[in-house]
Short mmCIF file of C-alpha atoms in Angstrom, two decimals:
data_model
loop_
_atom_site.label_atom_id
_atom_site.label_comp_id
_atom_site.label_asym_id
_atom_site.label_seq_id
_atom_site.Cartn_x
_atom_site.Cartn_y
_atom_site.Cartn_z
CA MET A 900 -18.62 10.15 11.89
CA ARG A 901 -22.33 10.37 12.72
CA PRO A 902 -24.12 7.50 10.95
CA GLU A 903 -27.59 8.90 11.55
CA THR A 904 -26.80 11.99 9.45
CA SER A 905 -24.31 10.53 6.97
CA ARG A 906 -24.63 8.57 3.73
CA ALA A 907 -22.30 5.62 3.21
CA VAL A 908 -21.40 3.19 0.43
CA LEU A 909 -19.91 -0.22 1.25
CA VAL A 910 -17.96 -1.98 -1.51
CA VAL A 911 -16.54 -5.44 -0.77
CA ASN A 912 -14.15 -7.34 -3.03
CA GLY A 913 -15.35 -10.93 -2.65
CA ALA A 914 -12.11 -12.26 -4.13
CA SER A 915 -10.08 -10.98 -1.16
CA ARG A 916 -9.10 -13.55 1.45
CA ARG A 917 -12.06 -12.88 3.78
CA GLY A 918 -14.25 -10.81 1.47
CA ALA A 919 -16.95 -13.33 0.59
CA ALA A 920 -17.40 -14.43 4.20
CA ALA A 921 -17.32 -10.96 5.76
CA ALA A 922 -19.54 -8.90 3.46
CA ALA A 923 -22.87 -9.79 5.10
CA THR A 924 -21.43 -9.33 8.60
CA ALA A 925 -20.03 -5.91 7.76
CA GLU A 926 -23.36 -4.75 6.32
CA ARG A 927 -25.29 -6.06 9.34
CA LEU A 928 -22.94 -4.35 11.78
CA MET A 929 -23.04 -1.04 9.94
CA ARG A 930 -26.83 -1.02 9.91
CA ALA A 931 -26.91 -1.98 13.60
CA GLN A 932 -24.66 0.98 14.41
CA GLY A 933 -27.06 3.40 12.78
CA TRP A 934 -25.95 3.69 9.16
CA ARG A 935 -29.47 4.03 7.81
CA GLU A 936 -28.58 5.42 4.39
CA LEU A 937 -26.25 2.63 3.27
CA GLU A 938 -25.66 1.39 -0.28
CA VAL A 939 -23.93 -2.00 -0.59
CA HIS A 940 -21.97 -3.55 -3.47
CA ARG A 941 -20.67 -7.11 -3.16
CA LEU A 942 -18.29 -7.85 -6.03
CA GLU A 943 -17.17 -11.31 -7.11
CA GLY A 944 -13.70 -10.06 -8.00
CA GLY A 945 -11.51 -7.04 -8.60
CA ALA A 946 -12.33 -6.51 -12.30
CA ASP A 947 -15.40 -4.41 -11.50
CA LEU A 948 -13.82 -2.58 -8.59
CA PRO A 949 -12.55 0.61 -10.35
CA ALA A 950 -15.87 1.24 -12.12
CA THR A 951 -17.92 0.53 -9.00
CA LEU A 952 -15.79 2.80 -6.84
CA GLY A 953 -15.81 5.57 -9.43
CA ALA A 954 -19.58 5.44 -9.71
CA ALA A 955 -19.93 5.46 -5.92
CA VAL A 956 -17.72 8.54 -5.51
CA ALA A 957 -19.64 10.31 -8.27
CA THR A 958 -22.72 10.25 -6.00
CA ALA A 959 -20.73 12.15 -3.32
CA PRO A 960 -21.38 9.98 -0.25
CA ASP A 961 -19.98 11.06 3.09
CA LEU A 962 -18.19 7.73 3.53
CA LEU A 963 -16.89 5.09 1.10
CA VAL A 964 -16.02 1.86 2.92
CA VAL A 965 -13.80 -0.52 0.96
CA GLY A 966 -13.53 -4.13 2.06
CA GLY A 967 -10.63 -6.10 0.66
CA GLY A 968 -6.85 -6.34 0.62
CA ASP A 969 -4.31 -3.56 0.19
CA GLY A 970 -4.77 -3.52 -3.59
CA SER A 971 -8.51 -2.92 -3.20
CA LEU A 972 -7.93 -0.18 -0.64
CA SER A 973 -5.39 1.53 -2.92
CA CYS A 974 -8.01 1.51 -5.65
CA GLY A 975 -10.47 3.06 -3.19
CA ALA A 976 -7.94 5.69 -2.15
CA GLY A 977 -7.38 6.61 -5.78
CA ALA A 978 -11.14 6.98 -6.27
CA VAL A 979 -11.63 9.40 -3.33
CA ALA A 980 -8.34 11.31 -3.76
CA GLY A 981 -8.90 15.04 -4.01
CA THR A 982 -12.57 14.80 -2.98
CA GLU A 983 -14.40 15.32 0.31
CA VAL A 984 -15.45 11.65 0.41
CA VAL A 985 -13.93 9.89 3.43
CA LEU A 986 -12.39 6.43 2.98
CA GLY A 987 -13.36 3.71 5.47
CA VAL A 988 -11.05 0.72 5.89
CA LEU A 989 -12.37 -2.83 6.14
CA PRO A 990 -9.22 -5.03 6.05
CA LEU A 991 -10.18 -8.38 4.49
CA GLY A 992 -6.96 -9.29 2.69
CA THR A 993 -3.90 -11.34 3.55
CA ALA A 994 -1.35 -8.72 4.66
CA ASN A 995 -3.60 -5.74 5.54
CA ASP A 996 -0.58 -3.46 5.82
CA PHE A 997 -2.54 -0.24 5.26
CA ALA A 998 -4.81 -1.07 8.19
CA ARG A 999 -1.76 -1.99 10.26
CA THR A 1000 -0.18 1.41 9.56
CA LEU A 1001 -3.38 3.24 10.55
CA GLN A 1002 -3.93 0.91 13.55
CA VAL A 1003 -7.37 -0.06 12.26
CA PRO A 1004 -8.46 -3.35 13.93
CA GLY A 1005 -8.08 -6.43 11.78
CA ASP A 1006 -11.39 -7.97 12.87
CA VAL A 1007 -14.63 -6.95 11.14
CA PRO A 1008 -16.48 -5.75 14.30
CA GLY A 1009 -13.51 -3.62 15.35
CA ALA A 1010 -13.04 -2.14 11.89
CA VAL A 1011 -16.76 -1.31 11.58
CA ALA A 1012 -16.78 0.25 15.04
CA THR A 1013 -13.92 2.52 13.94
CA LEU A 1014 -16.15 3.99 11.23
CA THR A 1015 -18.42 5.43 13.91
CA ALA A 1016 -16.08 6.01 16.85
CA GLY A 1017 -12.96 7.10 14.96
CA HIS A 1018 -11.84 10.45 13.60
CA VAL A 1019 -10.86 11.69 10.14
CA VAL A 1020 -7.27 12.41 9.08
CA ASP A 1021 -5.65 13.06 5.70
CA ILE A 1022 -2.85 10.95 4.27
CA ASP A 1023 -0.48 10.99 1.31
CA LEU A 1024 -1.12 8.97 -1.83
CA GLY A 1025 1.66 7.51 -3.94
CA ARG A 1026 1.36 7.20 -7.69
CA VAL A 1027 3.21 5.38 -10.45
CA GLY A 1028 2.14 7.41 -13.43
CA LEU A 1029 -1.61 7.67 -12.81
CA ASN A 1030 -1.83 4.41 -10.82
CA PRO A 1031 -2.39 4.97 -7.07
CA TYR A 1032 -0.80 3.08 -4.20
CA LEU A 1033 -0.75 3.44 -0.42
CA ASN A 1034 2.06 1.27 0.92
CA VAL A 1035 4.89 0.38 -1.47
CA ALA A 1036 5.54 0.14 -5.19
CA SER A 1037 8.41 -2.17 -6.01
CA ILE A 1038 10.42 -3.80 -8.78
CA GLY A 1039 12.33 -7.07 -8.81
CA LEU A 1040 11.93 -9.74 -6.15
CA SER A 1041 8.56 -8.47 -4.92
CA VAL A 1042 7.04 -8.91 -8.39
CA GLY A 1043 8.15 -12.54 -8.30
CA VAL A 1044 6.60 -12.88 -4.84
CA THR A 1045 3.28 -11.49 -6.09
CA GLU A 1046 3.33 -13.93 -9.01
CA LYS A 1047 3.87 -16.82 -6.58
CA LEU A 1048 1.10 -15.64 -4.21
CA SER A 1049 -1.79 -17.57 -5.69
CA PRO A 1050 -5.29 -17.01 -4.22
CA ARG A 1051 -5.24 -20.64 -3.10
CA LEU A 1052 -1.95 -20.16 -1.23
CA LYS A 1053 -3.18 -16.98 0.49
CA LYS A 1054 -6.46 -18.53 1.58
CA ARG A 1055 -4.70 -21.67 2.86
CA LEU A 1056 -1.74 -20.08 4.67
CA GLY A 1057 -2.84 -16.51 5.34
CA PRO A 1058 0.13 -14.23 6.23
CA LEU A 1059 2.47 -17.26 6.18
CA ALA A 1060 2.00 -17.31 2.40
CA TYR A 1061 4.43 -14.39 2.13
CA PRO A 1062 7.61 -16.14 3.35
CA VAL A 1063 6.70 -19.25 1.33
CA ALA A 1064 6.24 -17.20 -1.85
CA THR A 1065 9.36 -15.12 -1.11
CA LEU A 1066 11.54 -18.22 -0.90
CA ALA A 1067 10.17 -19.52 -4.21
CA ALA A 1068 10.66 -16.13 -5.89
CA TYR A 1069 14.19 -15.75 -4.51
CA ARG A 1070 15.26 -19.03 -6.08
CA ALA A 1071 14.04 -17.89 -9.50
CA HIS A 1072 15.19 -14.25 -9.29
CA GLN A 1073 17.26 -12.71 -12.10
CA PRO A 1074 19.35 -9.63 -11.12
CA PHE A 1075 18.82 -6.36 -12.98
CA THR A 1076 20.31 -2.87 -13.33
CA ALA A 1077 18.51 0.39 -12.53
CA ARG A 1078 19.00 4.12 -12.96
CA LEU A 1079 17.27 6.30 -10.37
CA GLU A 1080 16.71 9.88 -11.53
CA PHE A 1081 15.52 12.68 -9.22
CA PRO A 1082 13.73 15.45 -11.18
CA ASP A 1083 13.83 17.88 -8.24
CA GLY A 1084 17.63 17.71 -8.09
CA ASP A 1085 17.60 16.74 -4.41
CA HIS A 1086 19.81 13.70 -5.05
CA PRO A 1087 22.35 12.78 -7.72
CA THR A 1088 21.35 10.13 -10.25
CA LEU A 1089 22.10 6.61 -9.01
CA GLU A 1090 23.39 3.97 -11.46
CA LEU A 1091 23.00 0.60 -9.76
CA GLU A 1092 23.86 -2.93 -10.91
CA ASP A 1093 23.19 -6.50 -9.81
CA LEU A 1094 20.00 -5.62 -7.93
CA LEU A 1095 17.58 -7.75 -5.98
CA GLN A 1096 14.85 -5.12 -5.56
CA VAL A 1097 14.00 -1.45 -5.87
CA ALA A 1098 11.10 -0.13 -3.78
CA VAL A 1099 9.41 3.25 -3.43
CA GLY A 1100 7.44 3.49 -0.20
CA ASN A 1101 4.60 5.91 0.52
CA GLY A 1102 3.34 4.25 3.72
CA ARG A 1103 5.06 2.51 6.59
CA HIS A 1104 4.25 -1.21 6.32
CA TYR A 1105 4.35 -3.75 3.51
CA GLY A 1106 4.75 -7.49 2.97
CA GLY A 1107 2.77 -8.52 6.04
CA GLY A 1108 4.30 -6.20 8.63
CA ASN A 1109 7.73 -5.21 7.32
CA ALA A 1110 8.66 -1.53 7.65
CA VAL A 1111 9.80 0.59 4.71
CA SER A 1112 12.27 2.46 6.93
CA PRO A 1113 12.46 3.49 10.60
CA THR A 1114 11.01 6.93 9.77
CA ALA A 1115 8.55 6.08 6.96
CA SER A 1116 5.10 7.61 7.34
CA LEU A 1117 1.84 8.03 5.39
CA ASP A 1118 1.88 11.67 6.47
CA ASP A 1119 5.44 12.90 5.87
CA HIS A 1120 4.85 13.95 2.22
CA LEU A 1121 7.90 11.97 1.10
CA LEU A 1122 8.70 8.73 -0.71
CA ASP A 1123 11.24 6.37 0.85
CA VAL A 1124 13.29 4.85 -1.97
CA TYR A 1125 15.55 1.87 -1.41
CA ALA A 1126 17.53 -0.46 -3.65
CA ILE A 1127 18.95 -3.79 -2.46
CA VAL A 1128 22.07 -5.13 -4.17
CA ARG A 1129 21.91 -8.89 -4.76
CA GLY A 1130 25.10 -9.64 -2.79
CA ARG A 1131 25.56 -12.99 -1.10
CA LEU A 1132 23.14 -15.23 0.73
CA ARG A 1133 24.49 -14.14 4.11
CA ASP A 1134 23.79 -10.50 3.15
CA HIS A 1135 20.17 -11.39 2.45
CA VAL A 1136 19.87 -13.22 5.74
CA SER A 1137 21.22 -10.24 7.68
CA ILE A 1138 18.90 -7.86 5.79
CA ALA A 1139 15.89 -10.11 6.40
CA ARG A 1140 16.48 -9.90 10.16
CA LEU A 1141 16.09 -6.11 9.98
CA LEU A 1142 12.94 -5.91 7.83
CA LYS A 1143 10.41 -5.59 10.65
CA ASP A 1144 11.69 -2.27 11.99
CA GLY A 1145 13.04 -0.94 8.67
CA SER A 1146 16.62 -0.64 9.89
CA PHE A 1147 17.78 -2.72 6.92
CA VAL A 1148 18.07 0.58 4.99
CA ASP A 1149 21.35 1.18 6.87
CA HIS A 1150 22.83 -2.12 5.60
CA GLU A 1151 25.91 -1.80 3.37
CA LYS A 1152 24.08 -3.56 0.52
CA VAL A 1153 21.14 -1.12 0.60
CA HIS A 1154 20.87 2.34 -0.98
CA HIS A 1155 18.22 4.55 0.65
CA VAL A 1156 17.01 8.11 0.03
CA ALA A 1157 13.85 10.13 0.73
CA THR A 1158 12.38 12.31 -2.02
CA ARG A 1159 9.13 13.63 -3.49
CA ARG A 1160 9.57 12.05 -6.90
CA VAL A 1161 11.82 9.63 -8.68
CA ARG A 1162 12.06 8.10 -12.13
CA VAL A 1163 13.21 4.48 -12.31
CA VAL A 1164 14.68 3.04 -15.51
CA THR A 1165 15.68 -0.63 -15.50
CA GLU A 1166 17.45 -3.04 -17.80
CA PRO A 1167 15.52 -5.05 -18.80
CA ASP A 1168 12.10 -3.34 -18.53
CA LEU A 1169 10.28 -4.87 -15.55
CA GLY A 1170 6.84 -4.99 -13.98
CA VAL A 1171 5.99 -2.77 -11.00
CA ASN A 1172 4.11 -4.19 -8.02
CA LEU A 1173 1.69 -1.68 -6.44
CA ASP A 1174 0.39 -2.96 -3.10
CA GLY A 1175 0.15 -6.51 -4.40
CA GLU A 1176 -1.03 -5.70 -7.92
CA ILE A 1177 1.34 -5.70 -10.93
CA ALA A 1178 -0.07 -2.62 -12.61
CA ALA A 1179 2.80 -0.78 -14.34
CA ARG A 1180 6.16 -1.29 -16.05
CA THR A 1181 9.49 0.50 -16.10
CA PRO A 1182 10.54 3.08 -17.02
CA ALA A 1183 8.20 4.57 -14.42
CA ASP A 1184 7.69 7.88 -12.63
CA PHE A 1185 6.85 7.80 -8.90
CA THR A 1186 5.26 10.80 -7.17
CA VAL A 1187 3.49 11.60 -3.92
CA GLU A 1188 0.26 13.60 -3.52
CA ARG A 1189 0.31 15.36 -0.17
CA ASN A 1190 -2.71 14.70 2.09
CA ALA A 1191 -4.79 13.63 -0.91
CA VAL A 1192 -7.01 11.13 0.92
CA HIS A 1193 -9.35 11.60 3.89
CA VAL A 1194 -9.63 8.39 5.93
CA VAL A 1195 -11.26 7.48 9.25
CA VAL A 1196 -8.92 5.97 11.87
CA PRO A 1197 -9.21 4.92 15.53
CA VAL A 1198 -9.02 7.73 18.07
CA HIS A 1199 -5.74 6.34 19.42
CA SER A 1200 -4.05 6.19 15.99
CA ALA A 1201 -0.99 8.42 15.62
CA ALA A 1202 -0.37 7.57 11.97
CA ALA A 1203 -1.58 10.92 10.58
CA VAL A 1204 -3.32 14.20 11.38
CA LEU A 1205 -5.82 16.40 9.56
CA ASP A 1206 -3.79 19.34 8.28
CA GLY A 1207 -4.89 20.06 4.71
CA PRO A 1208 -3.54 19.25 1.24
CA GLY A 1209 -0.72 21.78 0.78
CA PRO A 1210 1.42 21.64 -2.39
CA SER A 1211 1.76 18.27 -4.15
CA ALA A 1212 4.86 16.93 -5.84
CA ALA A 1213 3.12 17.26 -9.18
CA SER A 1214 2.44 20.99 -8.70
CA ALA A 1215 5.53 22.03 -6.76
#
């Protein structure tokens, strides 16, 4: 984008792992790179984020830069979805899986440089009901992990907080049953028992670098749905070894399908984790909005292309 002729808004969630420390640096770098018409919002926490982002988009800037973790960026994506406002990514969280998928640099100077030197693509947006998400929405173990991931633990351990929290959540996990219904009729209904986790992926990465599946993409207009049966400890160990490349979906204890929408009903009703935020409960409807979000990425990124919205799952 051309900063000398564009208007930008920078919104930083100060409660994210590096948000408070990086806000001033990001603003200074943007102004140094020529963003003359720049409006800045430094928030103390996430409570004011939806209203601030909504108000920013209402002014129709060319670029909305969101600084924070994956939850903050999902909120930003939901705010710009269906508009001409381009999302800029400033990864300041613990996992930064959305930035990893797009190959946006994890350091502040590199991420800010991408805003000027990168190019714009469009990507899919997942939703649970009306709630947006970019990476993965999940039920079961991941909700326990999110509950164990205290801000203190994330700030102290960084990405290492994930395996520590996962071990604690695994010890306390209670198995559940789930029914997966496919409104488009592309798959038969799945009745599953004794589950560890159900996940519905829109993007490629989650959990600090794990892959949803070997073929998962932010630009394939599909949701990757997987369910992991609790099984035995040795099953979990063998699955864990395959998380980084996503090949765990071929494990005998894993059910995996790709679809445009799915309804998940569980017994008991459970919370749904959307990119690190517990923001919904089952029963829940998961859909994908094709190419709903414009985002600026590095020139070398192959994560997505600019090819227009096309039909969405909701309208098809």
